[in-house]
Tab-separated table of C-alpha atoms in Angstrom:
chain	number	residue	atom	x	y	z
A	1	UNK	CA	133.703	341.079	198.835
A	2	UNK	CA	134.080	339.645	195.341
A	3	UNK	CA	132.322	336.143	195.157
A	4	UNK	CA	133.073	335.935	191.493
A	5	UNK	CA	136.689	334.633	190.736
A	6	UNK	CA	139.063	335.724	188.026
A	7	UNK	CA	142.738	335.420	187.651
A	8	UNK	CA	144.692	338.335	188.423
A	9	UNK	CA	146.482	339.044	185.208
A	10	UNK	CA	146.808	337.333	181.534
A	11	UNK	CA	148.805	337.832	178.845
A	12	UNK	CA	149.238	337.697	175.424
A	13	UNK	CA	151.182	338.920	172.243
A	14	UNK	CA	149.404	341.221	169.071
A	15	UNK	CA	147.104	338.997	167.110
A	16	UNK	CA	147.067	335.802	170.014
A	17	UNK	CA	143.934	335.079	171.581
A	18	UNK	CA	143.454	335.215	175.379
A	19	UNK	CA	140.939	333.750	177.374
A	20	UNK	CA	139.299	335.314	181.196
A	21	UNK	CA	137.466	332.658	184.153
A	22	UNK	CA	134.816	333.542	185.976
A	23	UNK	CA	134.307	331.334	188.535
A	24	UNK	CA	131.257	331.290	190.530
A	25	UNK	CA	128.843	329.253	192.527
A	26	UNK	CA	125.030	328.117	192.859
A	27	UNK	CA	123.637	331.167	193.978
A	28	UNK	CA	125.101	332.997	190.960
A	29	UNK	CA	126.192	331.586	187.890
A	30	UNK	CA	125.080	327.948	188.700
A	31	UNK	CA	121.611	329.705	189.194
A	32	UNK	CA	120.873	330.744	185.580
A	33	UNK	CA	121.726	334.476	186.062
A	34	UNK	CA	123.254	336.151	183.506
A	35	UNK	CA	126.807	336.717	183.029
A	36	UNK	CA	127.954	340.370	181.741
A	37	UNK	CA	131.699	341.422	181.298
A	38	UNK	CA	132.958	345.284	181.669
A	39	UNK	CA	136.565	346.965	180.125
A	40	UNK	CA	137.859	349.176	182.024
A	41	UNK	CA	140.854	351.298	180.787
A	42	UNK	CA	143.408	353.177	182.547
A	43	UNK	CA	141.662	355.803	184.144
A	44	UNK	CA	138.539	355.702	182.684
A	45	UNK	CA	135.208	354.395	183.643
A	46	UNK	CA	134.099	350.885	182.487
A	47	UNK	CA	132.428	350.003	179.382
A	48	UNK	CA	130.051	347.290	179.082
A	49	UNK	CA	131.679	345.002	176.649
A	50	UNK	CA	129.447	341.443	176.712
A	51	UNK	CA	125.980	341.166	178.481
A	52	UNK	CA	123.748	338.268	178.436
A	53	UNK	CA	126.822	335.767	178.474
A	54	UNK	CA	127.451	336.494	175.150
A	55	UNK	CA	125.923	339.068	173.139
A	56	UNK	CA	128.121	342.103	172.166
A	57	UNK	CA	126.425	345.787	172.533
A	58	UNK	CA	126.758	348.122	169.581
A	59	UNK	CA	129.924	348.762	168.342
A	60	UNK	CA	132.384	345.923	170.293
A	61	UNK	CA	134.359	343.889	167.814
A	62	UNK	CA	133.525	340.865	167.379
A	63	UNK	CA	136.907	339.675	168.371
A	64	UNK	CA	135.323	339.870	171.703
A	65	UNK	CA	133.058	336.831	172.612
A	66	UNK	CA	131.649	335.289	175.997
A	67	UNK	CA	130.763	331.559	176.738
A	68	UNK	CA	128.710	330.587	180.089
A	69	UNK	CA	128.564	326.650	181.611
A	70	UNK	CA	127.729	325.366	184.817
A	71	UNK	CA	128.838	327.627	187.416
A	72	UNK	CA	131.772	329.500	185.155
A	73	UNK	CA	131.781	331.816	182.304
A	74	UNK	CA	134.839	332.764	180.042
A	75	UNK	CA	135.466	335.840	178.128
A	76	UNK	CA	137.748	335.242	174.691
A	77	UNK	CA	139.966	338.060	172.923
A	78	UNK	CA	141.022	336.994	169.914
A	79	UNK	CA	143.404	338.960	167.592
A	80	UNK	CA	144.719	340.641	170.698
A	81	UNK	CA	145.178	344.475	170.416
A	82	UNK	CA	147.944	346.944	172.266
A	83	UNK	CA	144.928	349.127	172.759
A	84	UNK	CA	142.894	346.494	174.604
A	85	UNK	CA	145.528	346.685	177.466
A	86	UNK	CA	142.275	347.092	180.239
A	87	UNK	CA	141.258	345.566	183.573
A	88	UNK	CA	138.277	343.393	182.265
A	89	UNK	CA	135.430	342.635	185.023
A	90	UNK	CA	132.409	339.976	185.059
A	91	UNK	CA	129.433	340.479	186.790
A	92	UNK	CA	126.043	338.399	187.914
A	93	UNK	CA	123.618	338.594	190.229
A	94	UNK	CA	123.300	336.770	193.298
A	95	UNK	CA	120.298	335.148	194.682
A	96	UNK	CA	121.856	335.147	198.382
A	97	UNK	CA	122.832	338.603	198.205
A	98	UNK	CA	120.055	339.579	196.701
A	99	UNK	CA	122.661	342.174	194.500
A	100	UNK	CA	124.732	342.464	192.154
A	101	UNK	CA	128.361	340.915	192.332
A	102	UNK	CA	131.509	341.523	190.129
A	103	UNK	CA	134.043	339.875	189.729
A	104	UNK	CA	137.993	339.954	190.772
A	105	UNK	CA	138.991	341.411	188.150
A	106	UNK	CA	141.829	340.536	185.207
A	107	UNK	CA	144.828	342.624	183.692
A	108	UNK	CA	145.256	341.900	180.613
A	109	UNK	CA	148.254	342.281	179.087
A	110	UNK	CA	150.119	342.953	175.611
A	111	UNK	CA	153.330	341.892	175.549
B	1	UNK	CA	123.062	360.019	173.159
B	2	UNK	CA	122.552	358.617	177.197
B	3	UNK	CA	124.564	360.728	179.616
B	4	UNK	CA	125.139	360.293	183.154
B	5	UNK	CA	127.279	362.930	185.122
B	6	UNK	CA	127.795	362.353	188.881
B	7	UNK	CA	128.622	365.105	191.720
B	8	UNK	CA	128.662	365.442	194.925
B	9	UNK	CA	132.067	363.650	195.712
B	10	UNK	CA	134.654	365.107	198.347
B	11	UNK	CA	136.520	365.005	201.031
B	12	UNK	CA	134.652	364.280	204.447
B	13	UNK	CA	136.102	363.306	208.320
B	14	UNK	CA	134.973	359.929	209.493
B	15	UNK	CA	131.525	360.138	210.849
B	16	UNK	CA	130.208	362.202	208.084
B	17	UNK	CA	127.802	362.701	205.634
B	18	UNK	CA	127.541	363.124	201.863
B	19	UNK	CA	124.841	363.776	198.612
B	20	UNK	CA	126.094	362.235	195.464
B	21	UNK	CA	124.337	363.272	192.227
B	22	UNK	CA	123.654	361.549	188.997
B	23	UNK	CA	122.042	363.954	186.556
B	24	UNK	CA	121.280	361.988	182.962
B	25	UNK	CA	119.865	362.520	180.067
B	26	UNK	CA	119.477	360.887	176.414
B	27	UNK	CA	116.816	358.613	177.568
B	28	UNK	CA	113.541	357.937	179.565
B	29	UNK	CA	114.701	358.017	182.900
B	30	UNK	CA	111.695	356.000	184.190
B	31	UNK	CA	112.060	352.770	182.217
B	32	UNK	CA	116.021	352.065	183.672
B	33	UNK	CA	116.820	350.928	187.214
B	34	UNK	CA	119.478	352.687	188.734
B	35	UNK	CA	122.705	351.624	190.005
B	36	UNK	CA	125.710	352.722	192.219
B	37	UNK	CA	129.154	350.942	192.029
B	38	UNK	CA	132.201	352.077	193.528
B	39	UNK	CA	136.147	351.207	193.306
B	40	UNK	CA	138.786	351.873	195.874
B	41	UNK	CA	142.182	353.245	195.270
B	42	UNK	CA	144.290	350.489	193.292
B	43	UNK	CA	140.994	347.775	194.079
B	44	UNK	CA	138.751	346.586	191.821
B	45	UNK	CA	134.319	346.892	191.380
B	46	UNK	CA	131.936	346.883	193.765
B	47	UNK	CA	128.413	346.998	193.669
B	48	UNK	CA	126.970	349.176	196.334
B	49	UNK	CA	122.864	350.024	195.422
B	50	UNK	CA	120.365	349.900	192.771
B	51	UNK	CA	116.791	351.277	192.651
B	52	UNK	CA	114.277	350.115	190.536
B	53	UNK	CA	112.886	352.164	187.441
B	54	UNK	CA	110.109	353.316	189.566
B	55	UNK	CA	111.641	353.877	192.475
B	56	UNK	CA	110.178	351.273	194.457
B	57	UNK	CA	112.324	348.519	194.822
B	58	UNK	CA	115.943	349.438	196.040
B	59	UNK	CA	118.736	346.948	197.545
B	60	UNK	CA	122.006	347.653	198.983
B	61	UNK	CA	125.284	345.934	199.558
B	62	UNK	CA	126.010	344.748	203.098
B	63	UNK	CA	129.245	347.023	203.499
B	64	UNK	CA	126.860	349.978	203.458
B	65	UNK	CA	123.237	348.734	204.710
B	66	UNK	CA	121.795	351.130	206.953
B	67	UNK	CA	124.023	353.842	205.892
B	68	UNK	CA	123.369	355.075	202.875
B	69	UNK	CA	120.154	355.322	201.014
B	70	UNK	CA	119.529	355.505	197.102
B	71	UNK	CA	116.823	357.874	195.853
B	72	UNK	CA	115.752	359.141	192.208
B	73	UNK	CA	114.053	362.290	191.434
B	74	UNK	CA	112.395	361.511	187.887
B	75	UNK	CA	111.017	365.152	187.718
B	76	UNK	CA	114.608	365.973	187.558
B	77	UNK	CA	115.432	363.032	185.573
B	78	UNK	CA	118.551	362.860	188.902
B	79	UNK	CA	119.887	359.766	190.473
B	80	UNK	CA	121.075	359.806	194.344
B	81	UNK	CA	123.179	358.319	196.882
B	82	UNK	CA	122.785	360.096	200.674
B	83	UNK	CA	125.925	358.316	202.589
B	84	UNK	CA	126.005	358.801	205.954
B	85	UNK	CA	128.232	357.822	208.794
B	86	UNK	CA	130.917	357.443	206.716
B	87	UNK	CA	134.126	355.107	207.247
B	88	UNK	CA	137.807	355.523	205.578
B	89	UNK	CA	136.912	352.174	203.633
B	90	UNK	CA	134.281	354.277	201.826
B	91	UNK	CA	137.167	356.229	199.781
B	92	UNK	CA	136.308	355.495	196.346
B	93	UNK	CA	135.495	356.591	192.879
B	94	UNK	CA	131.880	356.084	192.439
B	95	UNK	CA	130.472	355.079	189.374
B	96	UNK	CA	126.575	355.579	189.060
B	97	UNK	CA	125.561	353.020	185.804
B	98	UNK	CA	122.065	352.557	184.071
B	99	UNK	CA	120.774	349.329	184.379
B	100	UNK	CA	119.650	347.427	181.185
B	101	UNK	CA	115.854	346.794	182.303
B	102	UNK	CA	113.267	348.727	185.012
B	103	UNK	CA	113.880	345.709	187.090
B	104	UNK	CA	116.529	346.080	189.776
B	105	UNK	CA	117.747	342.752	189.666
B	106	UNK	CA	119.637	340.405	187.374
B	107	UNK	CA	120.157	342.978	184.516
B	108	UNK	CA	123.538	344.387	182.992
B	109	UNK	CA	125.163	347.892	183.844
B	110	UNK	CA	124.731	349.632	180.014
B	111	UNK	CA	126.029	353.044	180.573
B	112	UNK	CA	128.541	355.184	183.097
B	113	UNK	CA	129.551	358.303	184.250
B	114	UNK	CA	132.690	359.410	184.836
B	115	UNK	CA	132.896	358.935	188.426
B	116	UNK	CA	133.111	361.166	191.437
B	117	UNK	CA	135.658	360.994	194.161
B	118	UNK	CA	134.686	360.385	197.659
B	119	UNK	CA	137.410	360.729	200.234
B	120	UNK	CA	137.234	360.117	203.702
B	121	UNK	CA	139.969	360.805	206.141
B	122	UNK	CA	140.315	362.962	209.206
């Protein structure tokens, strides 16, 4: 089960910037770890879009951007693309778990 | 240019067993833990079990502790996942992912595969 909360679904139009939660806890988040965020496009496998809270692999836009405070973290889309229509994921570990947790996961929309 | 491709996947009665596969390539297999993450029809990512670079350090999920078992062959430079006793909540795509350090914990998933489709249903 998911211990990492995001809302189901935002929205936005072409060029507007949208903003994703992540919502954890103490034993996650609160506890230092590192918070990464995937994209995951219809039918395809997820790509690794932000990792280390906020640092963008080669070749992500940097219209993509991640923030990390306390026991949340937020991942910001800004100039919002039709293309970037994607279920977006974050992910931490978990000291309790002792694994790896993701989170709820996010549709993002274009209107 | 890293490559993972997975195999293995199928269709399989409750109670069964199965061998996924990870074959990759582009990189020293050695100095990346391991990781296997799976998503259910319509649901979204879970984490199921990562081995460390080495091969000694491996962790599972606690939906499928004591069932399945990660391995890596780095002669063959092949990632695996032996699932046994398996349950109809097990139907997923699953997703093996190379970790972003040797270390099996608190480290970013860098690189997919594709995915291979497990099914189980009698």
């Amino acid at each position: 089960q998911s211990v990492l909360t995001q809302p189901p679904s935002v929205s936005g139009a072409p060029g507007q910037r949208v903003t994703i939660s992540c919502t954890g806890s103490n034993s996650n988040i609160g506890a230092g770890y590192d918070v990464h965020w995937y994209q995951q496009l219809p039918g395809t496998a997820p790509k690794l879009l932000i990792y280390d809270n906020n640092k963008r692999p080669s070749g992500v836009p940097d219209r993509f951007s991640g923030s990390k405070s306390g026991t949340s973290a937020s991942l910001a889309i800004t100039g919002l693309q039709t293309e970037e229509e994607a279920d977006y994921y974050c992910q931490a570990y978990d000291s309790s778990l002792s694994g790896f947790v993701f989170g709820t996961g996010t549709t993002v929309t274009v209107l | 240019e890293v490559q993972l491709l997975e195999s293995g996947g199928g269709l399989v009665q409750p109670g069964g067993s199965l061998r996924l596969s990870c074959a990759v390539s582009g990189f020293t297999f050695s100095k990346y833990a391991m990781t296997w993450v799976r998503q259910a029809p319509g649901k979204g990512l879970e984490w199921v079990s990562t081995i460390g670079g080495r091969g000694d350090a491996t962790y599972y999920a606690d939906s499928v502790k004591g069932r399945f078992t990660i391995s890596r062959d780095i002669s063959e430079n092949t990632l695996y996942l032996q699932m046994n006793s398996l349950r109809a909540e097990d139907t997923a795509i699953y997703y093996c992912a190379r970790a972003g350090t040797v270390l099996a914990i608190a480290t970013e998933f860098d690189s997919w595969g594709q995915g291979t489709v497990v099914s189980v249903s009698s």
